[in-house]
Coordinates of N, CA and C in Angstrom, one line a residue:
Q1443 N -28.5 2.5 -32.7 CA -28.2 3.4 -33.8 C -27.7 2.7 -35.1
R1444 N -26.9 1.6 -34.9 CA -26.4 0.9 -36.0 C -27.4 0.1 -36.8
S1445 N -28.5 -0.2 -36.1 CA -29.6 -1.0 -36.7 C -30.3 -0.2 -37.8
H1446 N -30.1 1.1 -37.8 CA -30.8 1.9 -38.9 C -29.8 2.3 -40.0
T1447 N -28.6 1.8 -39.9 CA -27.6 2.0 -41.0 C -27.1 0.7 -41.5
E1448 N -26.3 0.8 -42.6 CA -25.8 -0.4 -43.2 C -24.4 -0.7 -42.6
E1449 N -24.0 0.0 -41.5 CA -22.7 -0.2 -40.9 C -22.5 -1.6 -40.3
R1450 N -21.4 -2.3 -40.7 CA -21.1 -3.6 -40.2 C -19.6 -3.7 -39.9
P1451 N -19.2 -3.1 -38.8 CA -17.8 -2.9 -38.5 C -17.1 -4.2 -38.1
F1452 N -17.8 -5.2 -37.7 CA -17.2 -6.4 -37.2 C -17.0 -7.5 -38.3
R1453 N -15.8 -7.7 -38.7 CA -15.5 -8.5 -39.9 C -15.0 -9.9 -39.6
C1454 N -15.5 -10.9 -40.3 CA -15.0 -12.3 -40.2 C -13.6 -12.3 -40.9
P1455 N -12.6 -12.8 -40.2 CA -11.2 -12.8 -40.8 C -11.2 -13.9 -41.9
E1456 N -12.1 -14.9 -41.9 CA -12.0 -15.9 -42.9 C -12.5 -15.5 -44.3
F1457 N -13.7 -14.9 -44.3 CA -14.3 -14.5 -45.6 C -14.6 -13.0 -45.7
G1458 N -14.4 -12.2 -44.6 CA -14.7 -10.8 -44.7 C -16.1 -10.4 -44.5
K1459 N -17.0 -11.3 -44.2 CA -18.4 -11.0 -44.0 C -18.5 -10.0 -42.8
G1460 N -19.3 -9.0 -42.9 CA -19.5 -8.0 -41.8 C -20.7 -8.2 -41.0
F1461 N -20.6 -7.8 -39.7 CA -21.7 -7.9 -38.8 C -21.9 -6.6 -38.0
Q1462 N -23.1 -6.3 -37.6 CA -23.4 -5.0 -36.9 C -22.9 -5.1 -35.4
Y1463 N -22.9 -6.3 -34.9 CA -22.5 -6.5 -33.5 C -21.4 -7.5 -33.3
S1464 N -20.6 -7.3 -32.3 CA -19.5 -8.3 -32.1 C -20.1 -9.6 -31.7
S1465 N -21.2 -9.7 -31.0 CA -21.8 -10.9 -30.6 C -22.2 -11.8 -31.8
A1466 N -22.7 -11.1 -32.8 CA -23.1 -11.8 -34.0 C -21.8 -12.4 -34.7
L1467 N -20.7 -11.7 -34.7 CA -19.5 -12.2 -35.2 C -19.0 -13.4 -34.5
I1468 N -19.1 -13.4 -33.1 CA -18.7 -14.5 -32.3 C -19.5 -15.7 -32.6
T1469 N -20.8 -15.6 -32.8 CA -21.6 -16.7 -33.1 C -21.3 -17.2 -34.5
H1470 N -21.1 -16.3 -35.5 CA -20.7 -16.7 -36.8 C -19.4 -17.5 -36.9
R1471 N -18.4 -17.1 -36.1 CA -17.1 -17.7 -36.1 C -17.2 -19.2 -35.7
R1472 N -18.3 -19.6 -35.0 CA -18.4 -21.0 -34.6 C -18.6 -21.9 -35.8
I1473 N -19.1 -21.3 -36.9 CA -19.2 -22.1 -38.2 C -17.8 -22.6 -38.6
H1474 N -16.8 -21.7 -38.4 CA -15.4 -22.0 -38.8 C -14.7 -22.9 -37.8
T1475 N -15.0 -22.7 -36.5 CA -14.3 -23.4 -35.5 C -14.9 -24.7 -35.1
G1476 N -16.2 -24.8 -35.5 CA -17.0 -26.1 -35.1 C -17.4 -26.1 -33.7
E1477 N -17.2 -25.0 -33.0 CA -17.6 -25.0 -31.5 C -19.1 -25.1 -31.4
R1478 N -19.5 -25.9 -30.5 CA -21.0 -26.1 -30.2 C -21.1 -26.1 -28.7
P1479 N -21.2 -24.9 -28.1 CA -21.2 -24.8 -26.6 C -22.5 -25.1 -25.9
Y1480 N -23.6 -25.2 -26.7 CA -24.9 -25.4 -26.0 C -25.4 -26.9 -26.2
E1481 N -25.5 -27.6 -25.1 CA -25.9 -29.0 -25.1 C -27.3 -29.2 -24.6
C1482 N -28.0 -30.1 -25.3 CA -29.3 -30.5 -24.8 C -29.1 -31.5 -23.6
G1483 N -29.8 -31.2 -22.5 CA -29.7 -32.0 -21.3 C -30.4 -33.3 -21.5
E1484 N -31.3 -33.4 -22.4 CA -32.1 -34.6 -22.7 C -31.4 -35.6 -23.5
C1485 N -30.8 -35.2 -24.6 CA -30.2 -36.2 -25.5 C -28.7 -36.0 -25.8
G1486 N -28.1 -34.9 -25.3 CA -26.7 -34.6 -25.5 C -26.3 -34.0 -26.8
V1487 N -27.2 -33.7 -27.7 CA -26.9 -33.0 -29.0 C -26.4 -31.6 -28.7
R1488 N -25.4 -31.2 -29.4 CA -24.8 -29.8 -29.1 C -25.1 -28.9 -30.3
F1489 N -25.2 -27.6 -29.9 CA -25.6 -26.5 -30.9 C -24.6 -25.3 -30.8
Q1490 N -24.6 -24.6 -31.9 CA -23.8 -23.4 -32.0 C -24.4 -22.2 -31.3
T1491 N -25.8 -22.2 -31.3 CA -26.5 -21.1 -30.7 C -27.5 -21.5 -29.7
S1492 N -27.8 -20.7 -28.7 CA -28.8 -21.0 -27.7 C -30.2 -21.1 -28.3
S1493 N -30.4 -20.3 -29.3 CA -31.7 -20.3 -29.9 C -32.0 -21.7 -30.7
S1494 N -30.9 -22.2 -31.3 CA -31.0 -23.5 -31.9 C -31.3 -24.6 -30.9
L1495 N -30.7 -24.5 -29.7 CA -31.0 -25.4 -28.6 C -32.4 -25.3 -28.2
T1496 N -32.9 -24.1 -28.0 CA -34.3 -23.9 -27.6 C -35.3 -24.5 -28.5
V1497 N -35.1 -24.3 -29.8 CA -36.0 -24.9 -30.8 C -35.9 -26.4 -30.8
H1498 N -34.6 -27.0 -30.6 CA -34.4 -28.4 -30.5 C -35.2 -29.0 -29.4
Q1499 N -35.1 -28.4 -28.2 CA -35.8 -28.9 -27.0 C -37.3 -29.1 -27.2
R1500 N -37.9 -28.4 -28.1 CA -39.3 -28.5 -28.3 C -39.6 -29.9 -28.9
I1501 N -38.6 -30.6 -29.4 CA -38.8 -32.0 -29.9 C -39.2 -32.9 -28.7
H1502 N -38.4 -32.6 -27.6 CA -38.6 -33.4 -26.3 C -39.9 -33.0 -25.6
T1503 N -40.2 -31.7 -25.6 CA -41.4 -31.2 -24.8 C -42.7 -31.3 -25.6
G1504 N -42.6 -31.4 -26.9 CA -43.7 -31.5 -27.8 C -44.4 -30.1 -28.0
E1505 N -43.7 -29.1 -27.5 CA -44.2 -27.7 -27.6 C -44.2 -27.3 -29.1
R1506 N -45.3 -26.7 -29.5 CA -45.5 -26.1 -30.8 C -46.2 -24.8 -30.7
P1507 N -45.4 -23.7 -30.4 CA -46.0 -22.4 -30.0 C -46.5 -21.6 -31.1
Y1508 N -46.3 -22.0 -32.4 CA -46.7 -21.2 -33.5 C -47.9 -21.8 -34.2
E1509 N -49.1 -21.1 -34.2 CA -50.3 -21.7 -34.7 C -50.8 -20.9 -35.9
C1510 N -51.2 -21.7 -36.9 CA -51.8 -21.1 -38.1 C -53.2 -20.6 -37.8
G1511 N -53.5 -19.4 -38.0 CA -54.8 -18.8 -37.7 C -55.9 -19.3 -38.7
E1512 N -55.5 -19.8 -39.8 CA -56.4 -20.3 -40.8 C -56.9 -21.7 -40.5
C1513 N -56.0 -22.6 -40.1 CA -56.4 -24.0 -40.0 C -56.1 -24.6 -38.6
G1514 N -55.3 -23.9 -37.8 CA -55.0 -24.4 -36.4 C -53.8 -25.3 -36.3
K1515 N -53.2 -25.6 -37.4 CA -52.0 -26.4 -37.4 C -50.9 -25.7 -36.6
R1516 N -50.1 -26.5 -35.8 CA -49.1 -25.8 -34.9 C -47.7 -26.3 -35.4
F1517 N -46.7 -25.4 -35.1 CA -45.3 -25.6 -35.5 C -44.3 -25.3 -34.4
R1518 N -43.2 -25.9 -34.4 CA -42.1 -25.6 -33.5 C -41.3 -24.4 -33.9
R1519 N -41.3 -24.1 -35.2 CA -40.5 -22.9 -35.6 C -41.5 -21.9 -36.3
S1520 N -41.2 -20.6 -36.1 CA -42.0 -19.6 -36.8 C -41.8 -19.7 -38.3
S1521 N -40.6 -20.0 -38.7 CA -40.3 -20.1 -40.2 C -41.2 -21.2 -40.8
H1522 N -41.4 -22.3 -40.1 CA -42.2 -23.3 -40.7 C -43.7 -22.9 -40.8
L1523 N -44.2 -22.1 -39.9 CA -45.5 -21.5 -39.9 C -45.6 -20.6 -41.2
I1524 N -44.6 -19.8 -41.4 CA -44.7 -18.8 -42.5 C -44.8 -19.6 -43.8
I1525 N -44.0 -20.6 -44.0 CA -44.0 -21.4 -45.2 C -45.4 -22.1 -45.3
H1526 N -45.9 -22.7 -44.2 CA -47.2 -23.3 -44.2 C -48.3 -22.4 -44.7
Q1527 N -48.2 -21.1 -44.2 CA -49.3 -20.2 -44.5 C -49.4 -19.9 -46.0
R1528 N -48.3 -20.2 -46.8 CA -48.4 -20.0 -48.2 C -49.4 -20.9 -48.9
I1529 N -49.7 -22.0 -48.2 CA -50.7 -22.9 -48.7 C -52.0 -22.2 -48.8
H1530 N -52.3 -21.4 -47.8 CA -53.6 -20.7 -47.7 C -53.6 -19.5 -48.6
T1531 N -52.5 -18.8 -48.7 CA -52.4 -17.5 -49.4 C -52.1 -17.7 -50.9
G1532 N -51.5 -18.9 -51.2 CA -51.1 -19.1 -52.6 C -49.8 -18.4 -53.0
E1533 N -49.2 -17.8 -52.0 CA -48.0 -17.0 -52.3 C -46.8 -18.0 -52.8
R1534 N -46.1 -17.6 -53.8 CA -45.0 -18.3 -54.3 C -43.9 -17.3 -54.6
P1535 N -43.1 -17.0 -53.6 CA -42.2 -15.8 -53.7 C -40.9 -16.2 -54.5
Y1536 N -40.6 -17.5 -54.8 CA -39.3 -17.8 -55.4 C -39.6 -18.2 -56.9
E1537 N -38.9 -17.4 -57.8 CA -39.1 -17.6 -59.2 C -37.9 -18.1 -59.9
S1538 N -38.1 -19.0 -60.8 CA -37.0 -19.5 -61.6 C -36.7 -18.5 -62.7
S1539 N -35.4 -18.1 -62.8 CA -35.0 -17.1 -63.8 C -35.0 -17.7 -65.2
E1540 N -34.9 -19.0 -65.2 CA -34.9 -19.7 -66.5 C -36.4 -19.8 -67.1
S1541 N -37.3 -20.3 -66.3 CA -38.6 -20.6 -66.8 C -39.7 -19.7 -66.3
G1542 N -39.5 -18.9 -65.3 CA -40.5 -18.1 -64.7 C -41.4 -18.8 -63.8
K1543 N -41.2 -20.1 -63.6 CA -42.1 -20.9 -62.7 C -41.8 -20.4 -61.3
R1544 N -42.9 -20.4 -60.4 CA -42.8 -19.9 -59.1 C -43.0 -21.0 -58.1
F1545 N -42.3 -20.8 -56.9 CA -42.3 -21.9 -55.8 C -42.5 -21.3 -54.5
Q1546 N -43.1 -22.1 -53.5 CA -43.3 -21.6 -52.2 C -42.1 -21.6 -51.3
T1547 N -41.1 -22.4 -51.6 CA -39.9 -22.4 -50.8 C -38.6 -22.3 -51.7
S1548 N -37.5 -21.9 -51.1 CA -36.3 -21.8 -51.8 C -35.7 -23.1 -52.1
S1549 N -36.0 -24.1 -51.3 CA -35.5 -25.5 -51.6 C -36.3 -26.1 -52.8
E1550 N -37.5 -25.8 -53.0 CA -38.3 -26.2 -54.2 C -37.7 -25.6 -55.4
L1551 N -37.3 -24.3 -55.3 CA -36.7 -23.6 -56.4 C -35.4 -24.2 -56.8
R1552 N -34.5 -24.5 -55.7 CA -33.2 -25.1 -56.0 C -33.4 -26.5 -56.7
L1553 N -34.3 -27.3 -56.3 CA -34.5 -28.6 -56.9 C -35.0 -28.4 -58.3
H1554 N -35.8 -27.4 -58.6 CA -36.3 -27.1 -59.9 C -35.1 -26.7 -60.8
Q1555 N -34.3 -25.8 -60.3 CA -33.1 -25.3 -61.1 C -32.2 -26.4 -61.6
Q1556 N -32.2 -27.5 -60.9 CA -31.4 -28.6 -61.4 C -31.9 -29.2 -62.8
T1557 N -33.2 -29.0 -63.0 CA -33.7 -29.4 -64.3 C -33.1 -28.5 -65.5
H1558 N -32.8 -27.3 -65.2 CA -32.2 -26.4 -66.2 C -30.7 -26.7 -66.3
T1559 N -30.0 -26.9 -65.2 CA -28.6 -27.1 -65.2 C -28.1 -28.5 -65.5
G1560 N -29.0 -29.5 -65.2 CA -28.7 -30.9 -65.4 C -27.9 -31.4 -64.2
E1561 N -27.7 -30.6 -63.2 CA -27.0 -31.0 -62.0 C -27.6 -32.2 -61.3
K1562 N -26.8 -33.2 -61.0 CA -27.3 -34.4 -60.3 C -26.5 -34.6 -59.0
L1563 N -27.1 -34.2 -57.9 CA -26.3 -34.2 -56.6 C -26.3 -35.5 -55.9
Y1564 N -27.2 -36.4 -56.2 CA -27.3 -37.7 -55.5 C -26.6 -38.8 -56.2
E1565 N -25.7 -39.5 -55.6 CA -24.9 -40.5 -56.3 C -25.2 -41.9 -55.6
C1566 N -25.4 -42.9 -56.4 CA -25.6 -44.3 -56.0 C -24.2 -44.8 -55.5
G1567 N -24.1 -45.3 -54.3 CA -22.9 -45.9 -53.8 C -22.5 -47.2 -54.4
E1568 N -23.5 -47.8 -55.0 CA -23.3 -49.2 -55.6 C -22.7 -49.1 -57.0
C1569 N -23.2 -48.2 -57.8 CA -22.8 -48.2 -59.2 C -22.3 -46.8 -59.7
G1570 N -22.5 -45.7 -58.9 CA -22.0 -44.4 -59.3 C -23.0 -43.6 -60.1
K1571 N -24.1 -44.1 -60.4 CA -25.1 -43.4 -61.2 C -25.6 -42.2 -60.3
R1572 N -25.8 -41.0 -61.0 CA -26.2 -39.8 -60.3 C -27.6 -39.5 -60.7
C1573 N -28.3 -38.9 -59.6 CA -29.7 -38.6 -59.8 C -30.0 -37.2 -59.3
Q1574 N -31.1 -36.6 -59.8 CA -31.4 -35.2 -59.4 C -32.1 -35.0 -58.1
S1575 N -32.7 -36.1 -57.6 CA -33.4 -36.0 -56.3 C -33.1 -37.3 -55.5
S1576 N -33.3 -37.1 -54.2 CA -33.1 -38.3 -53.3 C -34.1 -39.4 -53.6
S1577 N -35.3 -39.0 -53.9 CA -36.4 -40.0 -54.2 C -36.0 -40.7 -55.5
S1578 N -35.5 -40.1 -56.5 CA -35.0 -40.8 -57.7 C -33.9 -41.7 -57.4
L1579 N -33.0 -41.3 -56.5 CA -31.9 -42.2 -56.2 C -32.5 -43.5 -55.4
L1580 N -33.4 -43.3 -54.5 CA -34.0 -44.4 -53.8 C -34.6 -45.4 -54.8
L1581 N -35.4 -44.9 -55.8 CA -36.0 -45.7 -56.8 C -34.9 -46.5 -57.6
H1582 N -33.9 -45.7 -58.0 CA -32.8 -46.4 -58.7 C -32.2 -47.5 -58.0
Q1583 N -31.9 -47.3 -56.7 CA -31.2 -48.3 -55.9 C -32.0 -49.6 -55.7
L1584 N -33.2 -49.6 -56.1 CA -34.0 -50.9 -56.0 C -33.5 -51.9 -57.0
I1585 N -32.8 -51.4 -58.1 CA -32.3 -52.4 -59.1 C -31.2 -53.2 -58.5
H1586 N -30.5 -52.7 -57.4 CA -29.5 -53.5 -56.8 C -29.9 -54.4 -55.7
T1587 N -31.3 -54.5 -55.5 CA -31.8 -55.4 -54.5 C -32.9 -56.3 -55.1
E1588 N -33.3 -57.2 -54.4 CA -34.4 -58.1 -54.8 C -35.8 -57.5 -54.4
E1589 N -35.8 -56.4 -53.7 CA -37.0 -55.8 -53.2 C -37.9 -55.4 -54.4
R1590 N -39.2 -55.7 -54.2 CA -40.2 -55.3 -55.2 C -41.4 -54.7 -54.4
P1591 N -41.2 -53.4 -54.1 CA -42.2 -52.7 -53.2 C -43.6 -52.4 -53.8
F1592 N -43.7 -52.4 -55.2 CA -45.0 -52.1 -55.8 C -45.7 -53.4 -56.2
R1593 N -47.0 -53.5 -55.7 CA -47.8 -54.7 -55.9 C -49.0 -54.4 -56.8
C1594 N -49.3 -55.3 -57.7 CA -50.5 -55.3 -58.5 C -51.7 -55.6 -57.6
P1595 N -52.7 -54.7 -57.6 CA -53.8 -55.0 -56.7 C -54.7 -56.2 -57.2
E1596 N -54.5 -56.5 -58.4 CA -55.3 -57.7 -59.0 C -54.7 -59.0 -58.6
C1597 N -53.4 -59.2 -58.9 CA -52.8 -60.5 -58.8 C -51.7 -60.6 -57.7
G1598 N -51.3 -59.4 -57.1 CA -50.4 -59.4 -56.0 C -48.9 -59.5 -56.4
K1599 N -48.6 -59.6 -57.8 CA -47.3 -59.7 -58.2 C -46.5 -58.4 -57.9
G1600 N -45.2 -58.5 -57.4 CA -44.4 -57.4 -57.1 C -43.6 -56.8 -58.2
F1601 N -43.4 -55.5 -58.2 CA -42.6 -54.9 -59.2 C -41.7 -53.9 -58.6
K1602 N -40.6 -53.6 -59.3 CA -39.7 -52.5 -58.9 C -40.1 -51.3 -59.5

């Protein structure tokens, strides 16, 4: 009955978030307590939910139960299949409120939004410089090493 209403009588005492079922509240509370009662018998990694453990175990078994009907590529998670299918459909459901540019995933949108806010989440441990992406930080960090990963195909000289 509750699934057809907006009723959420089970409240988190930390933030007041409501849940339809007490079991969902119990699972949610593990975020605050840090409890991870489900352990992988293969590698010992622990999880807050049994479903997270089930998905994790597919790493060890190699199981990929979700298949793209378009190209046959297989995935461990249904959510990864859904995102993949956007390649075929061209769907871009996430829109930047600043520029109107559209993205296939929420993480792509978040990264794009940093161009509007100027937010730089990645900090170099060596000099403190901040970058907007992990790839930019990795490139920056080359200045602190002698590594020259880019080679000229003509003469073989290395560049940063």
